[in-house]
Tab-separated table of C-alpha atoms in Angstrom:
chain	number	residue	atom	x	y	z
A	99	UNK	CA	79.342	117.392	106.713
A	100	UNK	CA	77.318	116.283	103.581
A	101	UNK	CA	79.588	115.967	100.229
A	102	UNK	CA	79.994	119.032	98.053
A	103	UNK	CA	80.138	118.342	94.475
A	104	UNK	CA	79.626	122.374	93.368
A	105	UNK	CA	81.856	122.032	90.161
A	106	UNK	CA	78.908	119.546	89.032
A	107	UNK	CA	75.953	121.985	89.259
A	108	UNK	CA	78.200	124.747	87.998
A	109	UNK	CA	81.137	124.037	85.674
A	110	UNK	CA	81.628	127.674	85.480
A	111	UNK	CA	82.584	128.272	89.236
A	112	UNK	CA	85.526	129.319	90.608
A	113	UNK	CA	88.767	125.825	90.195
A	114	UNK	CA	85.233	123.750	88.527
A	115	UNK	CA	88.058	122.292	85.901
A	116	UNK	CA	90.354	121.964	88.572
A	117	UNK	CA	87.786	119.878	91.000
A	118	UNK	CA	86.362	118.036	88.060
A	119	UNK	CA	89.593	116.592	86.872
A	120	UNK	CA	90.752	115.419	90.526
A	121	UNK	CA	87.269	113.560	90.885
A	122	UNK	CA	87.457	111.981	87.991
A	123	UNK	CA	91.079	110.843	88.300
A	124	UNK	CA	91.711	110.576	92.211
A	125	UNK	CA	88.294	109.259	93.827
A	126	UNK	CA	88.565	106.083	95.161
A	127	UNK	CA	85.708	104.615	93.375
A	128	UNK	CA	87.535	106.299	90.148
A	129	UNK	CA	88.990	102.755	89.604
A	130	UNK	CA	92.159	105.042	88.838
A	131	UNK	CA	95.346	106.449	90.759
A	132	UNK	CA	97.546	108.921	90.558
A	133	UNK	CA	99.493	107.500	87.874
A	134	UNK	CA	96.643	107.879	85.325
A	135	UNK	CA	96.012	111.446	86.148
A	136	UNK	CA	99.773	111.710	86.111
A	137	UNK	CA	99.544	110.272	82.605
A	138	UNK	CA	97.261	112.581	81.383
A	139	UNK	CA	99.352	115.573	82.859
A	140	UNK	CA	102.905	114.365	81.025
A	141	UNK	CA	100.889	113.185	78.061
A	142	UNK	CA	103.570	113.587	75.121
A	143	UNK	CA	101.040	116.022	72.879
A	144	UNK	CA	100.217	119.542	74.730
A	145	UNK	CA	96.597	120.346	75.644
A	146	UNK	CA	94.963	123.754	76.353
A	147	UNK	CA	93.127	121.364	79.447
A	148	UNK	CA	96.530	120.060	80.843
A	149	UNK	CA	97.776	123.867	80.950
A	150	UNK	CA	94.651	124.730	82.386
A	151	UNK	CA	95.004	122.126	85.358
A	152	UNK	CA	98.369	123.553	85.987
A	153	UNK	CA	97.578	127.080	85.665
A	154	UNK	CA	94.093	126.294	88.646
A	155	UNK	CA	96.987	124.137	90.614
A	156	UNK	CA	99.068	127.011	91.163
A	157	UNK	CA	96.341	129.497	91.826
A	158	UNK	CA	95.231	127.313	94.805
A	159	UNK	CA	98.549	126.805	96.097
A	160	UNK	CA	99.322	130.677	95.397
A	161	UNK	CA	96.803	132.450	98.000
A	162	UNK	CA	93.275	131.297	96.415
A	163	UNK	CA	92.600	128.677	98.154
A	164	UNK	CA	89.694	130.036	100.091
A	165	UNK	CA	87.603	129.683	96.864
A	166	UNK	CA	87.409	126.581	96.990
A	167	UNK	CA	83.932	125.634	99.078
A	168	UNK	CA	84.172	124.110	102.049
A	169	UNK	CA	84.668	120.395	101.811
A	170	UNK	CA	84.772	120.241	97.875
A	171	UNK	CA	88.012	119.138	97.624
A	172	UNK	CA	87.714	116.499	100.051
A	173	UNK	CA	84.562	115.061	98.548
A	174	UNK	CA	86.283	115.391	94.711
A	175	UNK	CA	89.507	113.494	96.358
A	176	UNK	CA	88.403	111.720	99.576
A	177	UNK	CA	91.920	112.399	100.503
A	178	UNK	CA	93.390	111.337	103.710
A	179	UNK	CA	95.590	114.130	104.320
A	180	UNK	CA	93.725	116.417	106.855
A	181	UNK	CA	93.577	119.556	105.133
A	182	UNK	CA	92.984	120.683	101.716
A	183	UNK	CA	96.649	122.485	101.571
A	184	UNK	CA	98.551	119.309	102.733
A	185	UNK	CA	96.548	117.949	99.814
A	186	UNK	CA	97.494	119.603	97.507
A	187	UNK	CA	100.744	119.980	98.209
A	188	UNK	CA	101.694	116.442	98.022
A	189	UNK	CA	99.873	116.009	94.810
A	190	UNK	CA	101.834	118.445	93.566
A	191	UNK	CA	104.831	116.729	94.379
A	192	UNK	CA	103.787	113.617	93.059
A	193	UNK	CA	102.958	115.418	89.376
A	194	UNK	CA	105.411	118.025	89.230
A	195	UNK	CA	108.343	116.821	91.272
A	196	UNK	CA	109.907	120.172	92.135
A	197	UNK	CA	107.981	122.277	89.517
A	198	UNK	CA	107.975	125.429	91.412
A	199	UNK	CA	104.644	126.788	91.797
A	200	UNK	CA	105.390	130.213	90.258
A	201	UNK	CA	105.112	129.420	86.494
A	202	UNK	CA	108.725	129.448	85.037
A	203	UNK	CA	109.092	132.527	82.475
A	204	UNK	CA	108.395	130.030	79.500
A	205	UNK	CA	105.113	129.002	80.522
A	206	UNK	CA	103.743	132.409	80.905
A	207	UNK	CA	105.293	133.034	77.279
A	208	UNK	CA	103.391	129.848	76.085
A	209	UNK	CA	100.354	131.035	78.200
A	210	UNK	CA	100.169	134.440	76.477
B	8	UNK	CA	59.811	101.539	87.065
B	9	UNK	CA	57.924	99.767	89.891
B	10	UNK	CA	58.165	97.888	93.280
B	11	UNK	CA	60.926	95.089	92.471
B	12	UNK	CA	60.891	92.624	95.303
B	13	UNK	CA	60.894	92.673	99.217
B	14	UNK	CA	64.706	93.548	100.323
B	15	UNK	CA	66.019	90.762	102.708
B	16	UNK	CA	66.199	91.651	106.259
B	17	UNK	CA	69.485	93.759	106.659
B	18	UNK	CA	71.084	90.968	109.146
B	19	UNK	CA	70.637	88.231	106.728
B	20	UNK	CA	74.152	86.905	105.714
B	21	UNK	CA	74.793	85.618	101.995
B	22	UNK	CA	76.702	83.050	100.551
B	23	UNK	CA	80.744	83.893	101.013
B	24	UNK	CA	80.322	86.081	104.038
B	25	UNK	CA	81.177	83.360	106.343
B	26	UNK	CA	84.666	83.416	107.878
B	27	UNK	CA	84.519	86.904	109.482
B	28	UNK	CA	87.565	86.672	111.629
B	29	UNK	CA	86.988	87.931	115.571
B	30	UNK	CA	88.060	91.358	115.499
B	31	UNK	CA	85.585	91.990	112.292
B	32	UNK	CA	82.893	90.917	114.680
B	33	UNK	CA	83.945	92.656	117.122
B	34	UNK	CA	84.415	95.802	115.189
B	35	UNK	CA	80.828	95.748	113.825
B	36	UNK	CA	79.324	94.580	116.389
B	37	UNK	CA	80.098	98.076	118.611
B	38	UNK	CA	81.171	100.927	116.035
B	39	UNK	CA	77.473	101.735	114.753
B	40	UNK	CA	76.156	101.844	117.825
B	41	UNK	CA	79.000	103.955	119.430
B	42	UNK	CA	78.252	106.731	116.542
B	43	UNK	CA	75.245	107.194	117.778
B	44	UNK	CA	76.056	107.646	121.336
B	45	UNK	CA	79.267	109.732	120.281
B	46	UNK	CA	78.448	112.020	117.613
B	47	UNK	CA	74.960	113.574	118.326
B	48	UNK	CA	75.434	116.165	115.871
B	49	UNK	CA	76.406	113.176	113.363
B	50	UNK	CA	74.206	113.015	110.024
B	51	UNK	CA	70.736	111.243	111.591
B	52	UNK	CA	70.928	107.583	111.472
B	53	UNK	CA	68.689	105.892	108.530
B	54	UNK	CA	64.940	106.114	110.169
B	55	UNK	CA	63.432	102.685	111.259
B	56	UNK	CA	62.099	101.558	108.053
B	57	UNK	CA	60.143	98.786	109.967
B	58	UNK	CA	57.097	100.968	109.544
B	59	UNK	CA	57.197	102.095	106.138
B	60	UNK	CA	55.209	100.244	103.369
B	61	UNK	CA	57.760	97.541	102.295
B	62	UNK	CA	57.385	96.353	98.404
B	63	UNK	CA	55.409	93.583	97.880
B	64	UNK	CA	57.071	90.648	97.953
B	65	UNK	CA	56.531	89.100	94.417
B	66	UNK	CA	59.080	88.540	91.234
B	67	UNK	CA	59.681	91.352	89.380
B	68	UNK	CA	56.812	92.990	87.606
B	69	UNK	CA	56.974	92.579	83.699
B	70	UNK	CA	58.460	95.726	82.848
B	71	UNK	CA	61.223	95.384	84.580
B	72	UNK	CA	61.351	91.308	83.612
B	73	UNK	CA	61.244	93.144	79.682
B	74	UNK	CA	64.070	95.854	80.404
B	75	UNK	CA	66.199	92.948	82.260
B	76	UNK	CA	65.737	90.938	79.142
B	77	UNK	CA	66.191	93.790	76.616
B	78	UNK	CA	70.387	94.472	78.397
B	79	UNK	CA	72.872	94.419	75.695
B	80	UNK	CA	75.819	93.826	77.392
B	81	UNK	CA	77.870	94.869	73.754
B	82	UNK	CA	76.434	98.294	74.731
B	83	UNK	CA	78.619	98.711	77.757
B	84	UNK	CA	81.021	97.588	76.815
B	85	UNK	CA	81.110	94.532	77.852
B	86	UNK	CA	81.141	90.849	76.432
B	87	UNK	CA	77.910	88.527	75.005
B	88	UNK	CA	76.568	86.341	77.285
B	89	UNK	CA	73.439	84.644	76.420
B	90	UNK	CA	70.789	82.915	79.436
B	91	UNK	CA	72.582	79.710	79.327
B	92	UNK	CA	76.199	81.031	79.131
B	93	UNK	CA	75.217	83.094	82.144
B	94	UNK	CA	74.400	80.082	84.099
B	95	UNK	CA	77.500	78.121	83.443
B	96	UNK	CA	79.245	80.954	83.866
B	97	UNK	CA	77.902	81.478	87.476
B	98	UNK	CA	78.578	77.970	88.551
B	99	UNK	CA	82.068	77.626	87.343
B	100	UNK	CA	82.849	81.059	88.741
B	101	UNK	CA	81.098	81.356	92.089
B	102	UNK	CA	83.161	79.206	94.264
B	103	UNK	CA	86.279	81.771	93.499
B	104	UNK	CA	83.490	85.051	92.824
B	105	UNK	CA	81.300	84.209	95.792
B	106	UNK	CA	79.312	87.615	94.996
B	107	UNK	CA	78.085	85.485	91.878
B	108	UNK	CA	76.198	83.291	94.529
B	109	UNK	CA	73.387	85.571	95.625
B	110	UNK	CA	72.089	84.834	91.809
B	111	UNK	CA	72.778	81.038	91.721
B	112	UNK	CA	68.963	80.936	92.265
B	113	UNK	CA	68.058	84.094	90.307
B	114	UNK	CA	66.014	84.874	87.178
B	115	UNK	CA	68.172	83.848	83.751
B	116	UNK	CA	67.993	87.491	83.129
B	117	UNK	CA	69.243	89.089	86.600
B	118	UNK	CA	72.222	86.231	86.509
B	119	UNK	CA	72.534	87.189	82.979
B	120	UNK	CA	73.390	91.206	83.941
B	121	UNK	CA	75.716	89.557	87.098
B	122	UNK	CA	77.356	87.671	84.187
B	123	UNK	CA	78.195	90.236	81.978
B	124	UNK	CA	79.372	92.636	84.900
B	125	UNK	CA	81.850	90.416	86.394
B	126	UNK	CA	83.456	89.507	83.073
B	127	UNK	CA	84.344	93.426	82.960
B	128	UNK	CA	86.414	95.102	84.978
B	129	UNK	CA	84.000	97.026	86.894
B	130	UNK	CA	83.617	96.264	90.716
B	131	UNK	CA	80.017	97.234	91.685
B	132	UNK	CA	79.263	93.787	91.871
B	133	UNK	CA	81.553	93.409	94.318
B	134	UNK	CA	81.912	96.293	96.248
B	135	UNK	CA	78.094	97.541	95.925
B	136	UNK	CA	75.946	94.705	95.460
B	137	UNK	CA	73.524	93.039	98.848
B	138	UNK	CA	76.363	89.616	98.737
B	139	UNK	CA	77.921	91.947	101.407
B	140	UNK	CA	76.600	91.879	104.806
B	141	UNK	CA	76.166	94.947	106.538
B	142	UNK	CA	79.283	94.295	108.316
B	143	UNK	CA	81.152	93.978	105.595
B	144	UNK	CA	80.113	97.369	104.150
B	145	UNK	CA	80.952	98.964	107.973
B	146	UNK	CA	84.089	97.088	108.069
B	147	UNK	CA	85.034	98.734	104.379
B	148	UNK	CA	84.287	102.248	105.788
B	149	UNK	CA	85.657	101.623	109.486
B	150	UNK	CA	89.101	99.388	108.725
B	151	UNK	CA	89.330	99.678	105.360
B	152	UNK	CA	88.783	96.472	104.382
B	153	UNK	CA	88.124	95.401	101.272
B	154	UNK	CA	85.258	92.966	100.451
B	155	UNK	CA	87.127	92.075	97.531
B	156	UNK	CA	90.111	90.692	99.541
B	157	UNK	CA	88.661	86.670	99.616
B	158	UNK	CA	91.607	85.975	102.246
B	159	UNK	CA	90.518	87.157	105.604
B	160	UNK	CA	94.173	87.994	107.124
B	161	UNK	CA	94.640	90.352	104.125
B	162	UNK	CA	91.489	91.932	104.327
B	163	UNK	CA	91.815	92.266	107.690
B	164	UNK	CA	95.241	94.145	107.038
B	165	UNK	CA	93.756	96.435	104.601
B	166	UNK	CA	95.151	94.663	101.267
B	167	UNK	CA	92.832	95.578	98.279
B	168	UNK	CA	91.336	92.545	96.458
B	169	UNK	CA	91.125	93.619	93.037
B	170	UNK	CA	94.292	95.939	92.340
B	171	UNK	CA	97.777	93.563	91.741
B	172	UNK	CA	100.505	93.517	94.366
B	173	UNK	CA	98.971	93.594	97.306
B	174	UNK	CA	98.484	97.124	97.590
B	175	UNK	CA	96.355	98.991	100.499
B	176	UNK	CA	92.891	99.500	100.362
B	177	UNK	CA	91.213	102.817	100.365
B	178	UNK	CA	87.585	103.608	101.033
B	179	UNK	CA	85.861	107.059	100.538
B	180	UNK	CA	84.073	108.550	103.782
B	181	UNK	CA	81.215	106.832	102.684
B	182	UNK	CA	80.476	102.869	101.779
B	183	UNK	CA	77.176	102.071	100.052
B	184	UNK	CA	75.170	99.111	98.261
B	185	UNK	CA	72.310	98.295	96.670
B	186	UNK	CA	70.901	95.531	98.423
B	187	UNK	CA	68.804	93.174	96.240
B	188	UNK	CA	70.366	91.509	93.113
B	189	UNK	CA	67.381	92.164	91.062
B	190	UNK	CA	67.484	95.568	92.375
B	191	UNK	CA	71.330	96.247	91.484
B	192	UNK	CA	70.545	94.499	88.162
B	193	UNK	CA	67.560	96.029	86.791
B	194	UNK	CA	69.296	99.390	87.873
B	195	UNK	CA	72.308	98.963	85.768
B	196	UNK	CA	70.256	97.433	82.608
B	197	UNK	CA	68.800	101.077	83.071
B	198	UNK	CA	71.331	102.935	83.950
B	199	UNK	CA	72.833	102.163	80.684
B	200	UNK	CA	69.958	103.239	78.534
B	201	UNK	CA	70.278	106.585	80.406
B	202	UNK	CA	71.288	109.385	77.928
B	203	UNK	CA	73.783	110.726	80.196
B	204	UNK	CA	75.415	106.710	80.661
B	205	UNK	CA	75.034	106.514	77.227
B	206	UNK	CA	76.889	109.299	76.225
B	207	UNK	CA	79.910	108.621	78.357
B	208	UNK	CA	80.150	104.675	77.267
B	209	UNK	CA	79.983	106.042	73.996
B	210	UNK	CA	82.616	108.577	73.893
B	211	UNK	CA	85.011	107.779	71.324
B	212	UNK	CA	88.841	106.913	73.718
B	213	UNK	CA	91.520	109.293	72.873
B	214	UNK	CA	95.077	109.022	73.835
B	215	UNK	CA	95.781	111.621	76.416
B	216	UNK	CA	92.435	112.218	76.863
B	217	UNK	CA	90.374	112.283	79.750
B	218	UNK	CA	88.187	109.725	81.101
B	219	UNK	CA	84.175	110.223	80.939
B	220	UNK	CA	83.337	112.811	84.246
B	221	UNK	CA	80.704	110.312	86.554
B	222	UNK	CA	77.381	110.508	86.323
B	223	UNK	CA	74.801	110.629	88.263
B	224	UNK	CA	71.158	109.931	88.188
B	225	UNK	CA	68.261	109.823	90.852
B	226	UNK	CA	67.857	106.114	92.656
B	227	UNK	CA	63.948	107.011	91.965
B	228	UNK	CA	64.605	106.999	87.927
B	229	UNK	CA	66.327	103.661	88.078
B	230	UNK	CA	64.751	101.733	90.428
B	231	UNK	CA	61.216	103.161	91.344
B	232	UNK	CA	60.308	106.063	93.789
B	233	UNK	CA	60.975	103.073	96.764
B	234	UNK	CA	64.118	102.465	95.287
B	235	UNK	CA	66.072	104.111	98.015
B	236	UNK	CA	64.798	101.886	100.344
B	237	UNK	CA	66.704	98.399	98.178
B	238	UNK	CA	69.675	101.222	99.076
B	239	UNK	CA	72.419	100.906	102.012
B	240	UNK	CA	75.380	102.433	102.987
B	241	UNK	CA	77.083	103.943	105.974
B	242	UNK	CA	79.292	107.115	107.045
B	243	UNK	CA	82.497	108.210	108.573
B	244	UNK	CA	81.183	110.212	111.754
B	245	UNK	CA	82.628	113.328	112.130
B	246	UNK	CA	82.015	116.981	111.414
B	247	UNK	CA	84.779	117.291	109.244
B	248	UNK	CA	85.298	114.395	107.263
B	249	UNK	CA	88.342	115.630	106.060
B	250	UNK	CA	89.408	115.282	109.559
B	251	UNK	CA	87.619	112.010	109.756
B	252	UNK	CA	89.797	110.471	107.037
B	253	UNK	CA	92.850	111.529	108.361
B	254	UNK	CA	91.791	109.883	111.645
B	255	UNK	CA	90.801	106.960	110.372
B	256	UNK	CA	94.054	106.517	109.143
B	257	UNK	CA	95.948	107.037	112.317
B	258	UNK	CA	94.011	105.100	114.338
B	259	UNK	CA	94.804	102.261	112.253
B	260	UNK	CA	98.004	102.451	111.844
B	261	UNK	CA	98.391	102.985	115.870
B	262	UNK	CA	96.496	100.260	116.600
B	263	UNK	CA	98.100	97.940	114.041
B	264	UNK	CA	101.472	98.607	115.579
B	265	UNK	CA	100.227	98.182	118.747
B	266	UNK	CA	100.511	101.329	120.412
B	267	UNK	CA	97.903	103.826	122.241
B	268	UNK	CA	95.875	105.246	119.247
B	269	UNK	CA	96.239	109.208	119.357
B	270	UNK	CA	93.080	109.842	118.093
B	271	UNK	CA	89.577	108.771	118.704
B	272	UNK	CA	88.249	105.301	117.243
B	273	UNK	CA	86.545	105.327	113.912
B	274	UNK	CA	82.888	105.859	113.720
B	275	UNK	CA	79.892	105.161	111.406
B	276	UNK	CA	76.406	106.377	110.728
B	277	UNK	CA	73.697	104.019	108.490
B	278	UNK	CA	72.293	106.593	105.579
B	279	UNK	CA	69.109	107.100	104.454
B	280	UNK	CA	68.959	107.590	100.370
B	281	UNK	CA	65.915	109.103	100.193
B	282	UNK	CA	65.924	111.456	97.355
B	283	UNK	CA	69.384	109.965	96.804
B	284	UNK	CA	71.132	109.132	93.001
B	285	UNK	CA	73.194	106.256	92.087
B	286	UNK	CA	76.752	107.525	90.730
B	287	UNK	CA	78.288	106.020	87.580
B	288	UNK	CA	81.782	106.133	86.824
B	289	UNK	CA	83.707	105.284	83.811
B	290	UNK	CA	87.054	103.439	82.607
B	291	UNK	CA	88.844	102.157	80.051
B	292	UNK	CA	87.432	98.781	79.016
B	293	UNK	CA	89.323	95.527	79.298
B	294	UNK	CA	89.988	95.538	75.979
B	295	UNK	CA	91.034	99.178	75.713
B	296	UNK	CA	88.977	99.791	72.941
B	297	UNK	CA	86.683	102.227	74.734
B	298	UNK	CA	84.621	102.861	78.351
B	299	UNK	CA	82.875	101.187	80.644
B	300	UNK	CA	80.677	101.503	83.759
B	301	UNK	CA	83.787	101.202	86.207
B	302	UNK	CA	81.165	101.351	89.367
B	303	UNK	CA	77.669	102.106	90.405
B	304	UNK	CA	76.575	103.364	93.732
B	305	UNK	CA	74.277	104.811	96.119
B	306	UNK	CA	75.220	108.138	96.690
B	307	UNK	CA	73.837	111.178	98.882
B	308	UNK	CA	72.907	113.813	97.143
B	309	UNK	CA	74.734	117.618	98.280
B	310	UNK	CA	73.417	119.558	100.877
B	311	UNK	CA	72.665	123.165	99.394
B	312	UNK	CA	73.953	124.412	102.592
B	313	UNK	CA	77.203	123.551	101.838
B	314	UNK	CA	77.858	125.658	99.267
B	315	UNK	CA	79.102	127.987	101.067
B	316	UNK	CA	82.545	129.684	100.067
B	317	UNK	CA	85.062	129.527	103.421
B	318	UNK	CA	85.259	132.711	104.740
């Protein structure tokens, strides 16, 4: 399978943000880890991007995942987890500890 | 730009890649040509380039001599060096940097570049630059390890060379160079005159802000519409390299513990980067006061076919 790097010919597709944030952070010529992206995430200030990542994190792991072209994730992430779900999951954990998924009633207030 | 010089025979080794330890051998001496009998629905294998019109072999023509001469290395981000600083810099260096020896004998201008570079903190110079054998470049893709790591018994466990604490190396599904050092040099003095380069290295660093997105432009713009052919790199075989990754994985951690691997054996495919780009990616600087050019590398360009959403 040839890489798919959609959210760069389109930043308007569907999780574009999403994809462009975890190649950025989490490739593995990124010359970064998960503890930059997790700095960015729990940066003191809030930013309209950081909710954004959230918000297209929990769509993906809510029932949208089959948006997401086929191998994008993988190419954005080169992760070695076998699937983009286990993926996902575990960078979940390691951002949001045990965030749950469905946003707690005050982020949708701070959303609206 | 034009034809820059004649590449150097793929099997040639360079300086520092002496000390290849038995099983490195004998894992590049077999995995290429097992893809190929394995995987026949694999991406093709690079076509024999014995019959295409090779670059003449001469010094570099005087346009690319002028950009070579023209690199600011300020403008990336990175420190002065001037001709003579680059030389001393090279000798006193290279016996702990052996990728600085494949420009011992180099123009002042193309040691100059490898100067600059390797006083960031960047890696393409080490990870993506011709001082690696082929083998090397398989081994990164097949075993993980790291061209970086100077001691073989940690490279041969997977440690990373560059990152503190002996932590593990990780390589993408693909591992790719640019084979020629006046190649990989005149393509980064352009690469940072490229608008799109320009306006990441430039972008003014913001706490809690993001890092510059990669960039990407094609191999033909920076290093002539041969330029793929200065360009190597090889590929996880598999039809799903998601699955491919995860394999990889398990097979060496079997193996390394010394019990029957549960999956196949890693495989690889050479690729051809015709119509290809190199890839740019961006950091924080050493000094933290901005960005710089944390890698440059071949890289295949998407298949159109892929873009298919899963059903």
């Amino acid at each position: 399978m040839n890489p798919n790097h959609y959210w760069r010919r389109d930043r308007d597709a569907p999780f574009a943000f999403f994809l462009e944030i975890v190649d950025t952070y989490l490739h593995p010529e990124s010359g970064m880890t998960v503890d930059d992206l997790a700095e960015w995430v729990h940066y003191p200030e809030p930013r309209d991007e950081v909710a954004r990542f959230k918000d297209e994190f929990r769509r993906l792991l809510s029932g949208e995942l089959d948006q997401l072209p086929k191998g994008a994730l993988g190419t954005a992430a080169e992760y070695e987890d076998g699937s983009d779900e286990a993926f996902l999951w575990r960078l979940w954990h390691e951002l949001y500890g045990d965030d749950p998924v469905t946003p707690t009633p005050a982020e949708t207030r701070d959303r609206g | 730009m034009g034809e820059l010089r004649q590449l150097r025979p793929p099997s040639e080794f360079r300086p520092g890649d002496q000390g290849s330890t038995a099983a490195e051998r004998s894992v590049s001496d077999h995995s290429v040509v097992r893809a190929h009998a394995d995987a026949p629905d694999a991406p093709g294998p690079a076509p024999d380039r014995s019959s295409d019109p090779v670059p003449s072999p001469q010094a570099e023509p005087d346009h690319v001599r002028e950009e070579l001469s023209r690199f600011d290395p300020r403008r990336c981000g990175l420190p002065e060096v001037s001709k003579g600083d680059a030389a001393r810099y090279v000798e006193a260096n290279r016996g702990d940097r052996p990728w600085l020896n494949v420009v011992r004998h180099a123009p002042e201008d193309v040691r100059r570049v490898f100067a600059a570079i390797d006083q960031g903190g960047g890696h393409a110079q080490i990870r993506h630059e011709g001082w690696l054998s082929p083998e090397k470049s398989q081994l990164r893709v097949l075993g993980l390890q790291d061209p970086a790591q100077l001691d073989p018994a940690k490279r041969s466990d997977g440690i990373d060379g560059l990152l503190p604490g002996d932590k593990p190396h990780y390589c993408a599904t693909e591992s790719s160079a640019i084979r020629d050092p006046t190649a990989f040099a005149a393509g980064f003095a352009r690469g940072v005159e490229h608008p799109d380069v320009r306006s990441a290295i430039e972008t003014p660093r913001v706490p809690g802000q993001q890092p510059p997105r990669p960039v990407v432009v094609p191999i033909a713009d920076l290093l002539g519409p041969d330029g793929h052919r200065y360009c190597e790199g090889y590929r996880l075989v598999g039809d799903d390299a998601d699955i491919a990754r995860r394999d990889r994985r398990t097979w060496l951690r079997e193996t390394g513990a010394g019990e029957l691997p549960s999956v196949p054996p890693p495989l690889i495919v050479p690729l051809d980067f015709r119509g290809g780009d190199i890839e740019f990616r961006f950091k924080v600087n050493k000094a933290g006061s901005g960005y710089e050019i944390a890698t440059m590398f071949p890289a295949l360009r998407d298949s159109r076919r892929d873009d298919q959403v899963t059903e």
